XYZ file of C-alpha atoms in Angstrom:
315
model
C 0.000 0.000 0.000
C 1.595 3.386 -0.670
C 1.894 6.395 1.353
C 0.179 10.145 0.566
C 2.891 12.512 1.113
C 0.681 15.456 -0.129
C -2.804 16.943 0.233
C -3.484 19.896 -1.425
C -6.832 21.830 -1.950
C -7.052 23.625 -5.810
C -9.142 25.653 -6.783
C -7.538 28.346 -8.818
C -4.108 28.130 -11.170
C -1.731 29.318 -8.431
C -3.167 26.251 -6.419
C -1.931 23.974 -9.407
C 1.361 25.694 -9.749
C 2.530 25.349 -6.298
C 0.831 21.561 -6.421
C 3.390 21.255 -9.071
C 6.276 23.090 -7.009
C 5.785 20.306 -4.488
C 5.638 17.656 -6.654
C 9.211 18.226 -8.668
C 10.517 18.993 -4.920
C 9.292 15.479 -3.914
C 10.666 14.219 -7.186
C 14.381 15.346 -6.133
C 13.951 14.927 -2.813
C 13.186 10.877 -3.881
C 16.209 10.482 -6.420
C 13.720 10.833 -9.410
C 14.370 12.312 -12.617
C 13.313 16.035 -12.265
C 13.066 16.566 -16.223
C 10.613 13.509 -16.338
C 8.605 14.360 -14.050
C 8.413 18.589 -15.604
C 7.699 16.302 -18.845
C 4.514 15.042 -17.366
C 3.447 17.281 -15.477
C 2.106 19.656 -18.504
C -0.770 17.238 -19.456
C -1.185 16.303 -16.083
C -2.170 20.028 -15.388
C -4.268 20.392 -18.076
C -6.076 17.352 -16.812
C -6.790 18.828 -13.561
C -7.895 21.787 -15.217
C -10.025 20.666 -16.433
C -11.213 18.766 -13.428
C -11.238 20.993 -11.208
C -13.891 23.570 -13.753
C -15.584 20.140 -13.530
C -15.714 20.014 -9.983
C -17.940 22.661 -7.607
C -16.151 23.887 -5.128
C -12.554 22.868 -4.120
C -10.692 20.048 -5.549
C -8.200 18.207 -3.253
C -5.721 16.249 -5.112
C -2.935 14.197 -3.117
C 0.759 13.064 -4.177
C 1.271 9.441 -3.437
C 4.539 7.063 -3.930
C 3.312 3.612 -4.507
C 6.142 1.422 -4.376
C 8.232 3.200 -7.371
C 5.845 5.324 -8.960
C 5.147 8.775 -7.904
C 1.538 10.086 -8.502
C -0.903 12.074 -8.384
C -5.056 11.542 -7.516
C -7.879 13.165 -7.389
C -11.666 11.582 -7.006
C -11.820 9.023 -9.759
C -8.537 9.546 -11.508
C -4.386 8.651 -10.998
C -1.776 9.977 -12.710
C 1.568 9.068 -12.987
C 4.372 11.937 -12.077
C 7.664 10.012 -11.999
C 9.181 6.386 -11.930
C 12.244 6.221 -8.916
C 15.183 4.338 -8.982
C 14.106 2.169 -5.977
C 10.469 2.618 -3.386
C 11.809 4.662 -0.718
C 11.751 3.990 3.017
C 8.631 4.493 4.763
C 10.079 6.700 7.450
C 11.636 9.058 4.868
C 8.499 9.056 3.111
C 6.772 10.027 6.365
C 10.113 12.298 6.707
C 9.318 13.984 3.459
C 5.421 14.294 4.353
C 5.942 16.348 7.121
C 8.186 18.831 4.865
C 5.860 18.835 2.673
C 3.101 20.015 4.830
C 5.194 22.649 6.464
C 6.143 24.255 3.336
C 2.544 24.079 1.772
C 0.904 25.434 5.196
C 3.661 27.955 4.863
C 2.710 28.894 1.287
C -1.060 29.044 1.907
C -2.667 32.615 2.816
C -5.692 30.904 3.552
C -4.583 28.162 5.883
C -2.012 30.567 6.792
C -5.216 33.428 7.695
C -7.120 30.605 9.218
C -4.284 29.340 11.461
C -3.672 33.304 12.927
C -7.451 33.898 13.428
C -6.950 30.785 15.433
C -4.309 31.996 17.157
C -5.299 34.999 17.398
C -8.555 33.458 19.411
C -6.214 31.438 21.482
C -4.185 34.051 22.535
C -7.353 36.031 23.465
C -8.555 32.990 25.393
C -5.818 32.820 27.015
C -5.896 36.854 28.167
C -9.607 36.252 28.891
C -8.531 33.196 31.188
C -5.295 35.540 32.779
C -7.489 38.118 33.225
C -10.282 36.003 35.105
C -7.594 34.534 37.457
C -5.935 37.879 38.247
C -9.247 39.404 39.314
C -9.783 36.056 41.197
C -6.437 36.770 42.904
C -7.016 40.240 43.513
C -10.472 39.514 44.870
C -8.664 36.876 47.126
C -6.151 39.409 48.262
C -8.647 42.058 49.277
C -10.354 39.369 50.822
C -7.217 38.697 52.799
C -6.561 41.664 53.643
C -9.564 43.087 54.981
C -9.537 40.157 56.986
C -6.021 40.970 58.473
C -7.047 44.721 59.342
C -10.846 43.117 60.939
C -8.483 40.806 62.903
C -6.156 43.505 63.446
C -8.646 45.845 64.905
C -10.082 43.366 67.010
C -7.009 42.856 68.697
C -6.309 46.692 69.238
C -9.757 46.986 70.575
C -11.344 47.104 73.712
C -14.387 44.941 73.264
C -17.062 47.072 75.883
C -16.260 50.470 74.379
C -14.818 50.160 70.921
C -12.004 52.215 71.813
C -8.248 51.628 71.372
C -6.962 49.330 73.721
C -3.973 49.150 76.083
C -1.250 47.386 73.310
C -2.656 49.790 70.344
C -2.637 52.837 73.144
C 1.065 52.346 73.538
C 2.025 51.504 70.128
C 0.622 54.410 69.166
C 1.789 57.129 71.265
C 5.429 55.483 70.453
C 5.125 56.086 66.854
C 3.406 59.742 67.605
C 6.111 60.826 69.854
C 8.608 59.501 67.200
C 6.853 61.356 64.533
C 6.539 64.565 66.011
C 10.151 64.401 66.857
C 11.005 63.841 63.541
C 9.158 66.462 62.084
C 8.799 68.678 64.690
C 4.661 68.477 64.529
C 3.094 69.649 68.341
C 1.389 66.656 69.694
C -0.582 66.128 73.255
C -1.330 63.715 75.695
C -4.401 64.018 77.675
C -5.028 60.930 80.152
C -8.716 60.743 82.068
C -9.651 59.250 84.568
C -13.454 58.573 85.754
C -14.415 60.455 89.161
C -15.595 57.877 91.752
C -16.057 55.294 89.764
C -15.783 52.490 91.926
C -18.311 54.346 93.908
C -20.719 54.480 91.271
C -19.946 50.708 90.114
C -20.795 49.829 93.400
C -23.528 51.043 93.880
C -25.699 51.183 90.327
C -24.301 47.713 89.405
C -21.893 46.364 86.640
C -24.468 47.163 83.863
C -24.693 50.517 84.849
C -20.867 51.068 85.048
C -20.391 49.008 81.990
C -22.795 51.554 80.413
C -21.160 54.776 82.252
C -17.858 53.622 80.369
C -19.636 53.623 77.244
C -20.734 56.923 77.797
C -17.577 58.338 78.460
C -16.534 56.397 75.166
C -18.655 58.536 73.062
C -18.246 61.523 74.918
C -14.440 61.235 73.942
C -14.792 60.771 70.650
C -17.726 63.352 70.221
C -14.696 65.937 71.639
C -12.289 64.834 69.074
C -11.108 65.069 64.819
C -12.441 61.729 63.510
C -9.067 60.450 62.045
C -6.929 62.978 63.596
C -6.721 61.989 67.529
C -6.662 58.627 68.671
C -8.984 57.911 72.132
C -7.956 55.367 74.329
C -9.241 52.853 76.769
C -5.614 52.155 79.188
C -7.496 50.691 81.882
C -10.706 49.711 84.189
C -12.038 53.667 84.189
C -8.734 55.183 83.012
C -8.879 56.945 79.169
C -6.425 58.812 77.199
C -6.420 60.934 73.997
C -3.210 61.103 71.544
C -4.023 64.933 70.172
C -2.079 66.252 67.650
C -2.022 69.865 68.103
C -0.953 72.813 70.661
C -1.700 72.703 74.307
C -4.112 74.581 73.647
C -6.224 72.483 71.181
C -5.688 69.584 73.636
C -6.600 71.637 76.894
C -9.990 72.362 74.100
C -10.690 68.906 73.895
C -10.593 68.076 77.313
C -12.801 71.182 78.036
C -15.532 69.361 75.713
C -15.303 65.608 77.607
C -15.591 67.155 81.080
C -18.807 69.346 79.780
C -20.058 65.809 78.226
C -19.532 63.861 81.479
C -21.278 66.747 83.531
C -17.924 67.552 85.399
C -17.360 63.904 86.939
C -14.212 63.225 85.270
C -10.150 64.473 85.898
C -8.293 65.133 82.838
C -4.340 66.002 82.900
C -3.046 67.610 79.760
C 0.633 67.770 78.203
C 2.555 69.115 75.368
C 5.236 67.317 74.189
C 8.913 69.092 74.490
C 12.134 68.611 72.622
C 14.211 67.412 74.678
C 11.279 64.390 76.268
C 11.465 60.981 75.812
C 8.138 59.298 76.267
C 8.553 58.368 79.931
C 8.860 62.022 80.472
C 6.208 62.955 78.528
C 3.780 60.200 79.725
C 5.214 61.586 83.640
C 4.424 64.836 82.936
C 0.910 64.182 81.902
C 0.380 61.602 85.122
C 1.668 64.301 86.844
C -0.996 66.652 85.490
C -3.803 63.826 85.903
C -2.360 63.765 89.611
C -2.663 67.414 89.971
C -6.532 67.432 89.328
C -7.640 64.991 91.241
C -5.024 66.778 93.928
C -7.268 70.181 93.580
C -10.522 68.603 94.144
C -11.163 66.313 91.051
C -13.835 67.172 88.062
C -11.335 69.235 86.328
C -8.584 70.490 83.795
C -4.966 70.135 84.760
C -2.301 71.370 82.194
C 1.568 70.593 82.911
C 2.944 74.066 82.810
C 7.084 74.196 83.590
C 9.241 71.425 83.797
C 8.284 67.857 84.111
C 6.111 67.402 86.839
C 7.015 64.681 89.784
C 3.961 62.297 91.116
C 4.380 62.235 94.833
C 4.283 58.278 96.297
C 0.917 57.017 97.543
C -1.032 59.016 94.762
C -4.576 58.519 93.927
């Protein structure tokens, strides 16, 4: 049985001449006689010609070896192209096949047209597909990552009042003080502390003081710039505010919580200095909480000259 080492659709006379191209190729490629097989090959195109006006549509005509003989075929006819000296191999046939077909898909501007539309498609697939997966990762990451900050948050807050808690309080006055160091921006520390509250737990209940606390939770952040100042829950009824700003601002602000909690609360107020380091600066406004409570509680204390000292046994 022979092998097809050619398929080729004609339709119009460059078809047949490049059928022919291929054909002498194979020829010499097979050890045939080249001027033997040009010798046929003018009847043998007039035949097809002819056969393919004869034929609607497209005519596909394939180049076969049998044995010795190389020829040509098309639907009801055979034509012989060329005798060879011996029948060739089967792998080089199959060799010369696949030459065959790179060189005619190579030639072809319709197979050629057909195979970049394809990839052309592919390739858009395949950005489609990237695409899809990149918003699928980027949906994942935001995913992620507002899950980090929601578990981040929960850990810097204090579960009864919302507020900042204890760890976020003191990581954040670190980097404030460090900031305003480095830039020279005026930043405050205000630190409150609820007036008899043990008192009032006492004797209202748990619910009530949980509540009170609340209260003085929204009073604090009623009295501050959303985003600006950072309130603070450091303990069972002790608050402070980070306030960027002058003294003055700050010594504002603390104005506003003691109106809110109707005068029951003592606030101390501080401006950080040059030369403080942030024990000196959180002293000085302990110093200044002291100091109100000191003069009778339910009021404004600001640190005024240098660094005040808190006396043992305070309260």
């Amino acid at each position: 049985m022979g092998e097809t080492i050619l398929r080729l659709s004609v339709s119009v006379e460059p078809d047949r001449l490049r059928l022919a191209r291929f054909s002498v190729d194979a020829v010499r490629a097979l050890g045939g006689s080249v001027f033997g097989a040009s010798v046929a090959l003018t009847p043998m195109l007039a035949r097809l010609r002819n056969a393919a006006a004869e034929t609607p549509g497209v005519l596909e005509v394939s180049l076969r070896v049998d044995d010795t003989e190389v020829r040509w075929h098309w639907p009801n006819e055979g034509h012989l192209l060329a005798r060879l000296p011996s029948a060739p191999p089967v792998e080089r046939l199959r060799e010369l096949a696949a030459e065959l077909s790179r060189t005619s898909e190579s030639a072809d501007p319709e197979l050629l047209r057909r195979r970049n539309e394809q990839f052309a498609a592919e390739l858009e697939q395949a950005r489609q597909r990237a695409a899809h997966e990149m918003a699928e990762l980027e949906a994942d990451l935001d995913r992620k990552k507002r899950e980090l900050q929601a578990s981040i948050r929960k850990a810097e807050t204090d579960s009864l009042t919302g507020l900042l808690n204890r760890g976020a309080y003191d990581n954040r006055l670190r980097e404030a003080v460090l900031r305003a160091s480095r830039q020279g921006e005026p930043l405050c520390l205000i630190l409150l502390d609820l007036d008899f509250f043990k008192e009032i737990n006492d004797s209202h209940g748990h619910q009530y003081g949980d509540q009170y606390l609340q209260r003085m939770a929204s009073v604090m952040r009623a009295s501050i710039r959303e985003h600006v100042d950072k309130v603070c829950r450091v303990g069972g009824d002790e608050f402070a505010i980070i306030a960027w700003g002058s003294s003055g601002a700050a010594q504002a602000i603390a104005d506003r919580v003691l109106v809110g909690m109707d005068g029951k609360v003592s606030i101390g107020v501080t401006q950080l200095r040059k030369e403080d380091t942030l024990d000196t600066f959180v002293g000085r406004a302990d110093a200044a909480l002291y100091d109100a409570k000191r003069r009778g509680r339910g009021r404004v204390s600001l640190a005024r000259g240098g660094p005040m000292v808190m006396p043992a046994g305070n309260a």
